[in-house]
Short mmCIF file of N, CA, C and O (backbone and C1' of nucleotides) in Angstrom, two decimals:
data_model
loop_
_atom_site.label_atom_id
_atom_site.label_comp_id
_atom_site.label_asym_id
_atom_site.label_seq_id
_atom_site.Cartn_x
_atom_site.Cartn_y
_atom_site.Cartn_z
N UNK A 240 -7.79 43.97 17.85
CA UNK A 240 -8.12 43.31 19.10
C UNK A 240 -6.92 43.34 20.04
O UNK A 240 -6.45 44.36 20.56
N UNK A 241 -6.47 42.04 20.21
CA UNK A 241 -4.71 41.68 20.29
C UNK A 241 -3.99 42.91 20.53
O UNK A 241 -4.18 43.45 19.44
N UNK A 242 -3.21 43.82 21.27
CA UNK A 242 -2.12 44.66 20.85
C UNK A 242 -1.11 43.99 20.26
O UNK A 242 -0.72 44.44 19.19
N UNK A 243 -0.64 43.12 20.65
CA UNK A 243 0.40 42.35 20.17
C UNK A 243 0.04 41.03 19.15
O UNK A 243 0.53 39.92 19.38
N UNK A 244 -0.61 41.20 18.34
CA UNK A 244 -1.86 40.50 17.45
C UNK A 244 -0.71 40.64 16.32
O UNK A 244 -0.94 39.97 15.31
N UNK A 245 0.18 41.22 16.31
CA UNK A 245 1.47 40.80 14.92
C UNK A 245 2.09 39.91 15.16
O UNK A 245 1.88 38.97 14.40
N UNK A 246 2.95 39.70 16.06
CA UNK A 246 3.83 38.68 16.39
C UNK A 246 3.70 37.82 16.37
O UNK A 246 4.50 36.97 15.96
N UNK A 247 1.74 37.52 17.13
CA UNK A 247 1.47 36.55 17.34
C UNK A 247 0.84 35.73 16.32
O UNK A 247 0.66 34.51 16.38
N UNK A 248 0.45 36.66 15.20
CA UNK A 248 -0.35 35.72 13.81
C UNK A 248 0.64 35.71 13.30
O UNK A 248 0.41 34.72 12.60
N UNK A 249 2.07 36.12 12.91
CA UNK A 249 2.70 35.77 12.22
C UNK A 249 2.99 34.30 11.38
O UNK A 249 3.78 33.55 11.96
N UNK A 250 2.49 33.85 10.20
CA UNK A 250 2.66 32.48 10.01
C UNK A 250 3.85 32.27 9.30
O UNK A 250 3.89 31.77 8.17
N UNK A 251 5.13 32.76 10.16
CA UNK A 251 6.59 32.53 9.91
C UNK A 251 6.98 31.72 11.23
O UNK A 251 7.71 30.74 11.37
N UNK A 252 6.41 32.27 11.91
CA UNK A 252 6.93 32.08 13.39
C UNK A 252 6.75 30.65 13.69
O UNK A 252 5.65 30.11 13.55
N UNK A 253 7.97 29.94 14.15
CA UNK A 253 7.64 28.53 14.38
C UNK A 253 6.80 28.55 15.83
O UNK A 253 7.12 29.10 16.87
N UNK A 254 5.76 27.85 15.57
CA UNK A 254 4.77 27.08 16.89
C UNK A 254 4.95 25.73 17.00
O UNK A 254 4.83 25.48 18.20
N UNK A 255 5.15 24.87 16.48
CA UNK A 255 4.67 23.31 17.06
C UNK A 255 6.11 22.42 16.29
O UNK A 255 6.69 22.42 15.21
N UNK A 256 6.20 21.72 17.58
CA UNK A 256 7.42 20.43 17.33
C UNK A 256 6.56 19.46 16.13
O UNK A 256 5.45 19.48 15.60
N UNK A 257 7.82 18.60 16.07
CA UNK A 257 7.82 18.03 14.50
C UNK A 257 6.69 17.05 14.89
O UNK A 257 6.36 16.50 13.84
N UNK A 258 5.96 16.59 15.87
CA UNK A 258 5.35 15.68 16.48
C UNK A 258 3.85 16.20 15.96
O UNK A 258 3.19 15.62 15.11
N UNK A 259 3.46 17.41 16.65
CA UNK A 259 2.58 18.10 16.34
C UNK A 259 2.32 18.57 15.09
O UNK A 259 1.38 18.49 14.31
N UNK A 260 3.67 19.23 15.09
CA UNK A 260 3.42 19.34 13.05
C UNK A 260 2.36 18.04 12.02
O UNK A 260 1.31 18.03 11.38
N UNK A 261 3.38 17.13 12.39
CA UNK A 261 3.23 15.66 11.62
C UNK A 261 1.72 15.55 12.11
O UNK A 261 0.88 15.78 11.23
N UNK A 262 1.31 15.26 13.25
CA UNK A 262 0.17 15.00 13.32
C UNK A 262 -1.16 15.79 12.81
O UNK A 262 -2.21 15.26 12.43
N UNK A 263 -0.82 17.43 12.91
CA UNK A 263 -1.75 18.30 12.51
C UNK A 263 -1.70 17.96 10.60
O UNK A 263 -2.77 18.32 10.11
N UNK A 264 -1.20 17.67 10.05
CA UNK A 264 -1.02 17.35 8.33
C UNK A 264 -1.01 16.17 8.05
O UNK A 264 -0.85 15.84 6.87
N UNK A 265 -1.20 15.14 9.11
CA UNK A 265 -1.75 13.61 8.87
C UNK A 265 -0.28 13.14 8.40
O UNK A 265 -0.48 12.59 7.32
N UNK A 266 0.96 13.08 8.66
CA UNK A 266 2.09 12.73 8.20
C UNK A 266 3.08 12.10 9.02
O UNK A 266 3.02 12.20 10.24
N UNK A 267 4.23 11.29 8.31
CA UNK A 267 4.45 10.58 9.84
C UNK A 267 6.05 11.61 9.80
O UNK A 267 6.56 12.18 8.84
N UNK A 268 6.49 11.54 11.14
CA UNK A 268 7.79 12.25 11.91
C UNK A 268 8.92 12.64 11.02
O UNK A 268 9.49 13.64 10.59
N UNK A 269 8.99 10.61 10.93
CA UNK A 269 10.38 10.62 10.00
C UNK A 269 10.47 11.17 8.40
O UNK A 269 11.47 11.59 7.82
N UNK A 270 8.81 11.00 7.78
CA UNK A 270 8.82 11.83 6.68
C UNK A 270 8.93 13.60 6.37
O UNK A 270 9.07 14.16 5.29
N UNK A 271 8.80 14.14 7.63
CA UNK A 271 9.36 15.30 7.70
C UNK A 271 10.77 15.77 7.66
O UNK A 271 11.36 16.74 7.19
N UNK A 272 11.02 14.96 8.18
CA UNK A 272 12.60 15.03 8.52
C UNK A 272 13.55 14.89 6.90
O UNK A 272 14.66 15.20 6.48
N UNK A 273 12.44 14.29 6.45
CA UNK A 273 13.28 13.76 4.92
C UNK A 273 12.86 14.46 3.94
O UNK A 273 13.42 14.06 2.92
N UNK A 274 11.89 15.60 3.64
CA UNK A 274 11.31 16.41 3.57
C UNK A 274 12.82 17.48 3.39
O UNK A 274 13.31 17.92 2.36
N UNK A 275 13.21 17.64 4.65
CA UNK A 275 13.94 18.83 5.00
C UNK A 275 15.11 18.36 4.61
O UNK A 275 16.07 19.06 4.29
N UNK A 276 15.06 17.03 4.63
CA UNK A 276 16.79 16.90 4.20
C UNK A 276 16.93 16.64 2.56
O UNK A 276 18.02 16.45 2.02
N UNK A 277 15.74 16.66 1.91
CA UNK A 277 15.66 16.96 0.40
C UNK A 277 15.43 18.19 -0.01
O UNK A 277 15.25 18.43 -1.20
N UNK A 278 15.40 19.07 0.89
CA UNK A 278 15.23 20.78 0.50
C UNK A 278 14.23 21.50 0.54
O UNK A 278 14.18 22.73 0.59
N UNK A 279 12.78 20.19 0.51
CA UNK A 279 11.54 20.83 0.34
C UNK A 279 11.29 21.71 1.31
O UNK A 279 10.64 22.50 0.61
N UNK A 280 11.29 22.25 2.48
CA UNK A 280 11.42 22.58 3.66
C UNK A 280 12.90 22.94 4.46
O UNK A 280 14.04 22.49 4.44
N UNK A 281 11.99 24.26 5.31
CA UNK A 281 12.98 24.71 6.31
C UNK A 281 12.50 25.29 7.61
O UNK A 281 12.47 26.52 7.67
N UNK A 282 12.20 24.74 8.45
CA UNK A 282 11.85 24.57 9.69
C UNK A 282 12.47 25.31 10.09
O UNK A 282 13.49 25.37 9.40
N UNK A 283 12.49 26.27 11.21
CA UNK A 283 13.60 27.10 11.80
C UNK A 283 14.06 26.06 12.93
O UNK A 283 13.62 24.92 12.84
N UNK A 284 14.97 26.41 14.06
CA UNK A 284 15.48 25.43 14.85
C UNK A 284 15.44 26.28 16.01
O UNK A 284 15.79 27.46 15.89
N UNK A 285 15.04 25.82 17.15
CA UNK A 285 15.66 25.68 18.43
C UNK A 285 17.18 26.33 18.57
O UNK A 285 17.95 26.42 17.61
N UNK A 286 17.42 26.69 19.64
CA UNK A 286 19.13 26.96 20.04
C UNK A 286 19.55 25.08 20.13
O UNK A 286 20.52 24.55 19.58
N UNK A 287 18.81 24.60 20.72
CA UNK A 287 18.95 22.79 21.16
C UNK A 287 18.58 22.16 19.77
O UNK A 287 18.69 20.94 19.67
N UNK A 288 18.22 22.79 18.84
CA UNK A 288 18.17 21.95 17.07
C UNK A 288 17.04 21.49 17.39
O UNK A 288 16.95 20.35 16.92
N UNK A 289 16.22 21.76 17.88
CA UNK A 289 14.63 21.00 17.71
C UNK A 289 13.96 22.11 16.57
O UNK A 289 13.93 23.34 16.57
N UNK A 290 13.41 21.00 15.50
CA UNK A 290 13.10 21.77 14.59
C UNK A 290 11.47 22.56 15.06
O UNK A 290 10.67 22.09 15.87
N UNK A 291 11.34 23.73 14.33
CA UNK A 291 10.22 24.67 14.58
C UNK A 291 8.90 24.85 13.29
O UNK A 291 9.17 25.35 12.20
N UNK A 292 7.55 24.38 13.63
CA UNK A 292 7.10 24.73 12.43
C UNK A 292 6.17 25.21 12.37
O UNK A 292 5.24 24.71 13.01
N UNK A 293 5.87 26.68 11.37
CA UNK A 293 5.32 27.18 11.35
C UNK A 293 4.13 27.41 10.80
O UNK A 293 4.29 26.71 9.80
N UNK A 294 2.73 27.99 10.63
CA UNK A 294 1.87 27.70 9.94
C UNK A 294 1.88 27.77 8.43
O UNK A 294 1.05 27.21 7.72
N UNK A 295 3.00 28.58 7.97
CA UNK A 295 3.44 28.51 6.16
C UNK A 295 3.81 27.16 5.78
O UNK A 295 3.53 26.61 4.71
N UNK A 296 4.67 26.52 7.10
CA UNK A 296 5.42 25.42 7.00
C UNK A 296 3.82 24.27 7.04
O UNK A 296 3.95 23.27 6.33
N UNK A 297 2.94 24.34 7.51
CA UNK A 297 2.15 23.47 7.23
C UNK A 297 1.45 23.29 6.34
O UNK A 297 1.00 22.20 6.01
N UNK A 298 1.15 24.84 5.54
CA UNK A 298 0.84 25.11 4.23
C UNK A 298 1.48 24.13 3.18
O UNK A 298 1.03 23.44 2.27
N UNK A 299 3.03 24.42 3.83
CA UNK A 299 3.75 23.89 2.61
C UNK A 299 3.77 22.54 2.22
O UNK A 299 4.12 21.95 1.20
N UNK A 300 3.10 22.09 3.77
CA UNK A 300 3.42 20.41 3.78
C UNK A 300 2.59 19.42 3.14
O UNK A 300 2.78 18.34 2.58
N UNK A 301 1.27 20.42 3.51
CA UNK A 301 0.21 19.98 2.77
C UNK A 301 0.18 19.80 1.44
O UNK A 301 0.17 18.74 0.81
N UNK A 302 0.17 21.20 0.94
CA UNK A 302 1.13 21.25 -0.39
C UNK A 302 1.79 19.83 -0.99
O UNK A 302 1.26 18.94 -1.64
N UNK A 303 3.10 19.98 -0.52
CA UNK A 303 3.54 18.70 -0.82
C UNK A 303 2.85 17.34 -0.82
O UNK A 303 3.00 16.51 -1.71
N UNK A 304 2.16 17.20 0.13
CA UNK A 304 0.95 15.76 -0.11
C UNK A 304 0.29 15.66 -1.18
O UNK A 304 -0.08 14.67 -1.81
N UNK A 305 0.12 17.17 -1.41
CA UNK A 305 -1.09 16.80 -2.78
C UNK A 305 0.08 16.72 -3.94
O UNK A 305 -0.21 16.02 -4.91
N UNK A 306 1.21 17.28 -3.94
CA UNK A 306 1.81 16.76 -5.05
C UNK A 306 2.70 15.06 -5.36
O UNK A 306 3.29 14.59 -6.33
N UNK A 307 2.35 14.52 -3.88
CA UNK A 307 3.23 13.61 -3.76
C UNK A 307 1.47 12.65 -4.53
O UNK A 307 1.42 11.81 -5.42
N UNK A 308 0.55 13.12 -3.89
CA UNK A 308 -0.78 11.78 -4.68
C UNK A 308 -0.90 12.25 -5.86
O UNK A 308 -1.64 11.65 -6.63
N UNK A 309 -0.21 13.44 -6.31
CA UNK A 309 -0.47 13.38 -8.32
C UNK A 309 0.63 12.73 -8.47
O UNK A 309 0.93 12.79 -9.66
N UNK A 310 1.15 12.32 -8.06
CA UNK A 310 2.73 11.39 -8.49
C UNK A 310 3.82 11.40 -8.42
O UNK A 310 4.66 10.52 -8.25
N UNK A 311 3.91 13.44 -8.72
CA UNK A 311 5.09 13.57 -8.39
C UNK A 311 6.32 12.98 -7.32
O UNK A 311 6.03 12.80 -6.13
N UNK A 312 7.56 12.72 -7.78
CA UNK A 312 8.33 12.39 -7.05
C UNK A 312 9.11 13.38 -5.75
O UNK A 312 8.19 13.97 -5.17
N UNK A 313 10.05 13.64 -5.31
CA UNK A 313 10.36 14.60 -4.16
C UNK A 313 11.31 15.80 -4.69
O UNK A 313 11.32 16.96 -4.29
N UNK A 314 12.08 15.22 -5.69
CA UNK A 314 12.85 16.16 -6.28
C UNK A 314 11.99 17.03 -7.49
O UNK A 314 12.17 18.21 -7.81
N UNK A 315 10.98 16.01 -8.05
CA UNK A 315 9.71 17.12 -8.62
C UNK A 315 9.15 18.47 -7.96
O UNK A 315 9.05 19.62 -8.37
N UNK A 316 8.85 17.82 -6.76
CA UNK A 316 8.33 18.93 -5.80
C UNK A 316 8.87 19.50 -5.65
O UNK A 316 8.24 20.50 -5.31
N UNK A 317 10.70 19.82 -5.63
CA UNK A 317 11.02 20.81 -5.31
C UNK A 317 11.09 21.58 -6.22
O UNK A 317 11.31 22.76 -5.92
N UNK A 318 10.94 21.27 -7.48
CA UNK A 318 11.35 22.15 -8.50
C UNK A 318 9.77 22.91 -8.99
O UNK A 318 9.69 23.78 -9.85
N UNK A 319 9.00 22.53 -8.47
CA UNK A 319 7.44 22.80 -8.67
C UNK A 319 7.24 23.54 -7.56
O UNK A 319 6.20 24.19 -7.70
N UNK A 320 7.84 23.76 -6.40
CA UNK A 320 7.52 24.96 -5.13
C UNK A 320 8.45 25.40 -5.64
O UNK A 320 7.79 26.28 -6.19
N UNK A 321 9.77 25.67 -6.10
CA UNK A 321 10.42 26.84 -6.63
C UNK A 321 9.68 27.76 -7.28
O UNK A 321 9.47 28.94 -7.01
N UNK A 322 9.25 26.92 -8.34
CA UNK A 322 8.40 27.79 -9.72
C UNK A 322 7.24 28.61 -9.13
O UNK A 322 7.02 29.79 -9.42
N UNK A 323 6.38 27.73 -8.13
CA UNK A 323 5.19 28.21 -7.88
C UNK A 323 5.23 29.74 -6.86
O UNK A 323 4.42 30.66 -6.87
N UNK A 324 6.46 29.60 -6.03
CA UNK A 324 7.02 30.89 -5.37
C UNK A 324 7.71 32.04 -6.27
O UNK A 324 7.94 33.22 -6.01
N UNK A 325 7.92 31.33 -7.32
CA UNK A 325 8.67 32.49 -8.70
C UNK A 325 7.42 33.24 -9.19
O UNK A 325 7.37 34.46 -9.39
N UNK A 326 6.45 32.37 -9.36
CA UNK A 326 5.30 32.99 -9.74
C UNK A 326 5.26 33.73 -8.99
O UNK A 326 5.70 34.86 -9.19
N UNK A 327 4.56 33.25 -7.53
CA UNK A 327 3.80 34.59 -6.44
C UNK A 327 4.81 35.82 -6.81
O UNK A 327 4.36 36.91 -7.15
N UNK A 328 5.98 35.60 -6.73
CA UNK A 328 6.77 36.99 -7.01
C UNK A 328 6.56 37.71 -8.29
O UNK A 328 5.94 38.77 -8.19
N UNK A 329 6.90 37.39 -9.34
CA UNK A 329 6.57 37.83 -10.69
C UNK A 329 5.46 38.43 -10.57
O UNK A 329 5.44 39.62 -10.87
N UNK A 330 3.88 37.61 -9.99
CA UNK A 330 2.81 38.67 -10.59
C UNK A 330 2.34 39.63 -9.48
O UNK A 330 1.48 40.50 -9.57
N UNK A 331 3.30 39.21 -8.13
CA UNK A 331 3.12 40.97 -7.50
C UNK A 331 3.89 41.72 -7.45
O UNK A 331 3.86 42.76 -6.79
N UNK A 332 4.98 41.20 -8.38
CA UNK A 332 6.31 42.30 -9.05
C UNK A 332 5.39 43.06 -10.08
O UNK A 332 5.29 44.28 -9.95
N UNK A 333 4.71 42.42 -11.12
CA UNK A 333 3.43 42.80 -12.24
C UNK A 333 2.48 43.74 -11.54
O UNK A 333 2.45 44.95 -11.79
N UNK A 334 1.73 43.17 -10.66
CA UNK A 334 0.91 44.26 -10.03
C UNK A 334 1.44 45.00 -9.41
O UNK A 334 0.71 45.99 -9.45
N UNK A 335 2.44 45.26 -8.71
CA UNK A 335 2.84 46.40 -8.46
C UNK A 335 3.36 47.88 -9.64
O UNK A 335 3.39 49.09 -9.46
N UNK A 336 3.75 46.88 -10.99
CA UNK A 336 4.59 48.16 -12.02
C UNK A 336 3.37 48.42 -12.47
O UNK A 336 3.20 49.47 -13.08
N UNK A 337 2.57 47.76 -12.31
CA UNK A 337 1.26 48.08 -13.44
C UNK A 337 0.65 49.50 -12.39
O UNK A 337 0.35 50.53 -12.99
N UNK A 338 0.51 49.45 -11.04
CA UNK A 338 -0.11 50.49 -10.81
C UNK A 338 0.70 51.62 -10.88
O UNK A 338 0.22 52.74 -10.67
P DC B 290 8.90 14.95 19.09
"O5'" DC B 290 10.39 15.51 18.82
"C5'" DC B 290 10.80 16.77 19.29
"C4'" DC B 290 12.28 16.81 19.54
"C3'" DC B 290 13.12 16.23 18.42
"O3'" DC B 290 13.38 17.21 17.44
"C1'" DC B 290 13.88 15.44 20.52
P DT B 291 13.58 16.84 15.94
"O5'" DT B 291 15.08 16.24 15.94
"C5'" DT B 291 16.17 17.10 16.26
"C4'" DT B 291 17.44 16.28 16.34
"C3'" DT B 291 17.76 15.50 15.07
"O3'" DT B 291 18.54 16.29 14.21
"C1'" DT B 291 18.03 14.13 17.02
P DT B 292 18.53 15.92 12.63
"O5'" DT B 292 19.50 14.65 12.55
"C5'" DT B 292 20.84 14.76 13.00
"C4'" DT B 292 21.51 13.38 12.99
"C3'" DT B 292 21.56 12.76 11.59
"O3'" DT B 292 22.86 12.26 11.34
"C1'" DT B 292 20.49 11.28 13.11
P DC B 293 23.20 11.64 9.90
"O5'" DC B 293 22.94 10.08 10.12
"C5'" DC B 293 23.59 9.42 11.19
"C4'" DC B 293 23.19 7.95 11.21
"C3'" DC B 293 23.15 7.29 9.81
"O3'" DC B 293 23.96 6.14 9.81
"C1'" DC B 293 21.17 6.84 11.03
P DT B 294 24.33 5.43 8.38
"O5'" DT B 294 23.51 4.06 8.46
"C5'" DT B 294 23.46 3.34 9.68
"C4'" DT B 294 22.38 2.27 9.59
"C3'" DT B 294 22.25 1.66 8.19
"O3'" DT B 294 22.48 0.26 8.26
"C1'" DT B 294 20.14 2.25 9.08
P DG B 295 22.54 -0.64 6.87
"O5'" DG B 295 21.12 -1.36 6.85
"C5'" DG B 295 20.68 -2.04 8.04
"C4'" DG B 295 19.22 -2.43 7.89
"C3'" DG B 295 18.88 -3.09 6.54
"O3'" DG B 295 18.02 -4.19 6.78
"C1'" DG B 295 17.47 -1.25 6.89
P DA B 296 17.81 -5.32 5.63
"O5'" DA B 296 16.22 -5.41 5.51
"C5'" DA B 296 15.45 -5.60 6.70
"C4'" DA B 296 14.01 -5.20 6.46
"C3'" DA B 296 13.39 -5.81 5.19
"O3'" DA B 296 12.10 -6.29 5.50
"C1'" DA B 296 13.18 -3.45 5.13
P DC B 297 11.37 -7.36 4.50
"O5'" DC B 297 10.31 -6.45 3.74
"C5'" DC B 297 9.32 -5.76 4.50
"C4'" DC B 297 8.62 -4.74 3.62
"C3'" DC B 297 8.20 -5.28 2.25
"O3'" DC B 297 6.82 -5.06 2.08
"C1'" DC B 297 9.26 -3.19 2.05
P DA B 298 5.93 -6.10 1.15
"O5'" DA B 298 5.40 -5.11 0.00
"C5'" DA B 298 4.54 -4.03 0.34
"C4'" DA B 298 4.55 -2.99 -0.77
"C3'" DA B 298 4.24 -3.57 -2.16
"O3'" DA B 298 3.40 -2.65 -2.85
"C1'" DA B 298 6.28 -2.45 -2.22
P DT C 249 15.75 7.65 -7.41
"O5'" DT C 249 14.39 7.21 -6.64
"C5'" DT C 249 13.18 7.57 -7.34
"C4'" DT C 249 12.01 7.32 -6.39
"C3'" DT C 249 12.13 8.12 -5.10
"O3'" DT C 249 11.08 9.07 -5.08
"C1'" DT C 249 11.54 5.80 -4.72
P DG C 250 11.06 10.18 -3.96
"O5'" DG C 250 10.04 9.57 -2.91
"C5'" DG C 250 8.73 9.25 -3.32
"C4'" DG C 250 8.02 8.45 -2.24
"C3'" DG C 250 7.95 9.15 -0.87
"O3'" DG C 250 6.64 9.04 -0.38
"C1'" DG C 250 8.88 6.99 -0.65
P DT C 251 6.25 9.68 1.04
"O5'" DT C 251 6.25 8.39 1.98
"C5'" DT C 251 5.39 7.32 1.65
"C4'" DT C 251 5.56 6.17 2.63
"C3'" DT C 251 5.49 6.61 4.10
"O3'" DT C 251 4.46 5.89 4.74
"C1'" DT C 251 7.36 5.19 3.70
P DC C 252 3.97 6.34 6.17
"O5'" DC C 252 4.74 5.28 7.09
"C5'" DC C 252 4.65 3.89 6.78
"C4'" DC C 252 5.68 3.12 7.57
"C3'" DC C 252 5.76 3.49 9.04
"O3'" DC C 252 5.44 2.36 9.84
"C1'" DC C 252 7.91 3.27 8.09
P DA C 253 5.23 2.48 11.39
"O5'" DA C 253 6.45 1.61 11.95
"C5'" DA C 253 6.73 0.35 11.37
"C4'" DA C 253 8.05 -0.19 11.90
"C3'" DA C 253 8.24 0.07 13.39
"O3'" DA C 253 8.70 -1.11 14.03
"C1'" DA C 253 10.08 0.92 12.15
P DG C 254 8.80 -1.22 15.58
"O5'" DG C 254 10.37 -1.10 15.83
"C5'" DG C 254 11.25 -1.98 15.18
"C4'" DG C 254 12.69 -1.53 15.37
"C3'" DG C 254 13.05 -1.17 16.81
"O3'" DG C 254 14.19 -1.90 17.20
"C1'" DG C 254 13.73 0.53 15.30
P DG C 255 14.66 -1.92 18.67
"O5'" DG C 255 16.02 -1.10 18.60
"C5'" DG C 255 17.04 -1.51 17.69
"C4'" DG C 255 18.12 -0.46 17.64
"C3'" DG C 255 18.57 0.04 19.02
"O3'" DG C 255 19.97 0.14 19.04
"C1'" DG C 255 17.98 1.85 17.66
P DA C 256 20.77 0.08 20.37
"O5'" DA C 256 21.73 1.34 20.22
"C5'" DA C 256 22.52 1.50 19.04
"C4'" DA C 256 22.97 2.94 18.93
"C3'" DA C 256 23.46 3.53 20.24
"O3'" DA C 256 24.64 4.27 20.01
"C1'" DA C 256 21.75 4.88 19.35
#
DNA sequence: CTTCTGACA
DNA sequence: TGTCAGGA
Protein backbone atom coordinates (compact mmCIF):
# COMPACT_ATOMS: atom_id res chain seq x y z
CA UNK A 1 0.00 0.00 0.00
CA UNK A 2 2.08 2.67 2.05
CA UNK A 3 5.49 3.27 0.06
CA UNK A 4 6.92 4.13 3.12
CA UNK A 5 4.74 1.40 5.05
CA UNK A 6 8.35 0.18 6.79
CA UNK A 7 9.25 2.87 8.82
CA UNK A 8 6.08 3.49 9.58
CA UNK A 9 4.88 -0.11 11.06
CA UNK A 10 7.94 -0.50 12.57
CA UNK A 11 7.02 -1.64 16.25
CA UNK A 12 10.55 -0.40 17.49
CA UNK A 13 9.91 2.97 16.68
CA UNK A 14 8.86 5.05 19.63
CA UNK A 15 5.18 6.72 19.04
CA UNK A 16 3.50 7.83 22.23
CA UNK A 17 4.69 9.78 25.51
CA UNK A 18 4.66 8.00 28.79
CA UNK A 19 1.08 9.56 29.32
CA UNK A 20 -0.34 7.85 26.39
CA UNK A 21 1.62 4.84 26.80
CA UNK A 22 0.24 4.46 30.48
CA UNK A 23 -3.10 5.12 29.46
CA UNK A 24 -3.27 2.87 26.29
CA UNK A 25 -2.12 -0.40 28.91
CA UNK A 26 -4.42 0.82 31.74
CA UNK A 27 -1.24 1.77 33.97
CA UNK A 28 -0.39 4.62 35.97
CA UNK A 29 2.81 7.19 34.79
CA UNK A 30 4.83 6.78 37.75
CA UNK A 31 4.67 2.93 37.45
CA UNK A 32 6.35 3.12 34.20
CA UNK A 33 8.94 5.04 35.16
CA UNK A 34 9.79 2.37 37.83
CA UNK A 35 9.43 -0.23 35.40
CA UNK A 36 12.45 1.31 33.59
CA UNK A 37 14.34 2.08 36.47
CA UNK A 38 14.19 -1.75 37.48
CA UNK A 39 15.36 -2.81 33.98
CA UNK A 40 12.15 -4.24 32.83
CA UNK A 41 12.05 -1.74 30.03
CA UNK A 42 13.75 0.61 27.67
CA UNK A 43 11.96 3.31 26.17
CA UNK A 44 14.10 5.14 23.72
CA UNK A 45 14.42 8.97 24.62
CA UNK A 46 13.91 12.20 23.11
CA UNK A 47 17.17 14.50 22.48
CA UNK A 48 15.05 16.55 25.64
CA UNK A 49 14.89 12.82 27.67
CA UNK A 50 11.23 12.44 27.14
CA UNK A 51 10.86 8.90 27.16
CA UNK A 52 9.51 7.14 23.73
CA UNK A 53 7.24 4.12 23.50
CA UNK A 54 6.90 1.88 21.21
CA UNK A 55 4.37 -0.71 20.20
CA UNK A 56 6.90 -3.79 21.41
CA UNK A 57 7.20 -1.54 24.41
CA UNK A 58 3.45 -1.94 25.00
CA UNK A 59 3.61 -5.52 24.27
CA UNK A 60 6.02 -5.67 26.87
CA UNK A 61 4.05 -3.80 29.35
CA UNK A 62 1.25 -5.69 29.09
CA UNK A 63 3.27 -8.57 29.47
CA UNK A 64 4.44 -7.45 32.61
CA UNK A 65 0.78 -6.92 34.09
CA UNK A 66 -0.03 -10.30 33.54
CA UNK A 67 3.02 -11.35 35.34
CA UNK A 68 2.69 -8.86 38.05
CA UNK A 69 -1.41 -10.58 38.73
CA UNK A 70 0.31 -14.18 38.80
CA UNK A 71 2.35 -12.71 41.61
CA UNK A 72 5.32 -12.39 40.41
CA UNK A 73 7.41 -9.76 41.96
CA UNK A 74 9.50 -7.04 39.59
CA UNK A 75 12.80 -8.52 39.81
CA UNK A 76 10.92 -11.96 38.86
CA UNK A 77 9.84 -10.37 35.79
CA UNK A 78 12.90 -9.50 34.81
CA UNK A 79 14.42 -12.62 34.95
CA UNK A 80 11.26 -14.28 33.21
CA UNK A 81 11.46 -11.63 30.03
CA UNK A 82 15.13 -12.50 29.87
CA UNK A 83 14.40 -16.22 29.56
CA UNK A 84 11.34 -15.77 27.49
CA UNK A 85 13.53 -13.60 24.79
CA UNK A 86 16.36 -16.45 25.17
CA UNK A 87 13.80 -18.68 24.06
CA UNK A 88 12.44 -16.63 20.95
CA UNK A 89 16.18 -16.78 20.01
CA UNK A 90 17.13 -20.38 20.60
CA UNK A 91 14.13 -21.80 18.65
CA UNK A 92 14.70 -19.52 15.58
CA UNK A 93 18.39 -20.17 16.00
CA UNK A 94 16.74 -24.17 15.86
CA UNK A 95 14.63 -23.42 12.96
CA UNK A 96 16.89 -21.91 11.11
CA UNK A 97 19.92 -24.99 11.47
CA UNK A 98 17.25 -27.39 11.03
CA UNK A 99 16.47 -26.13 7.51
C1' DC B 1 7.66 16.19 30.69
C1' DT B 2 11.54 14.80 34.46
C1' DT B 3 13.39 12.87 39.19
C1' DC B 4 12.61 12.40 44.06
C1' DT B 5 10.22 11.50 48.46
C1' DG B 6 6.88 9.55 51.49
C1' DA B 7 2.55 7.08 52.72
C1' DC B 8 -0.15 2.89 52.41
C1' DA B 9 -1.56 -2.18 52.43
C1' DT C 1 7.03 -4.82 47.84
C1' DG C 2 4.29 -2.37 44.44
C1' DT C 3 1.27 1.51 43.89
C1' DC C 4 0.03 6.16 44.09
C1' DA C 5 0.10 11.19 45.29
C1' DG C 6 2.50 15.38 45.61
C1' DG C 7 6.30 18.61 44.90
C1' DA C 8 10.53 20.62 42.81
Amino acid sequence: MTPAATSENDPERGLYGITVAADLVGMGVQNLRLYEARGLLRPSRTAGGTRRYSDSDLVRLRRIGQLLDEGLNLAGIEKVLGLESRVRSLESEARRRRR
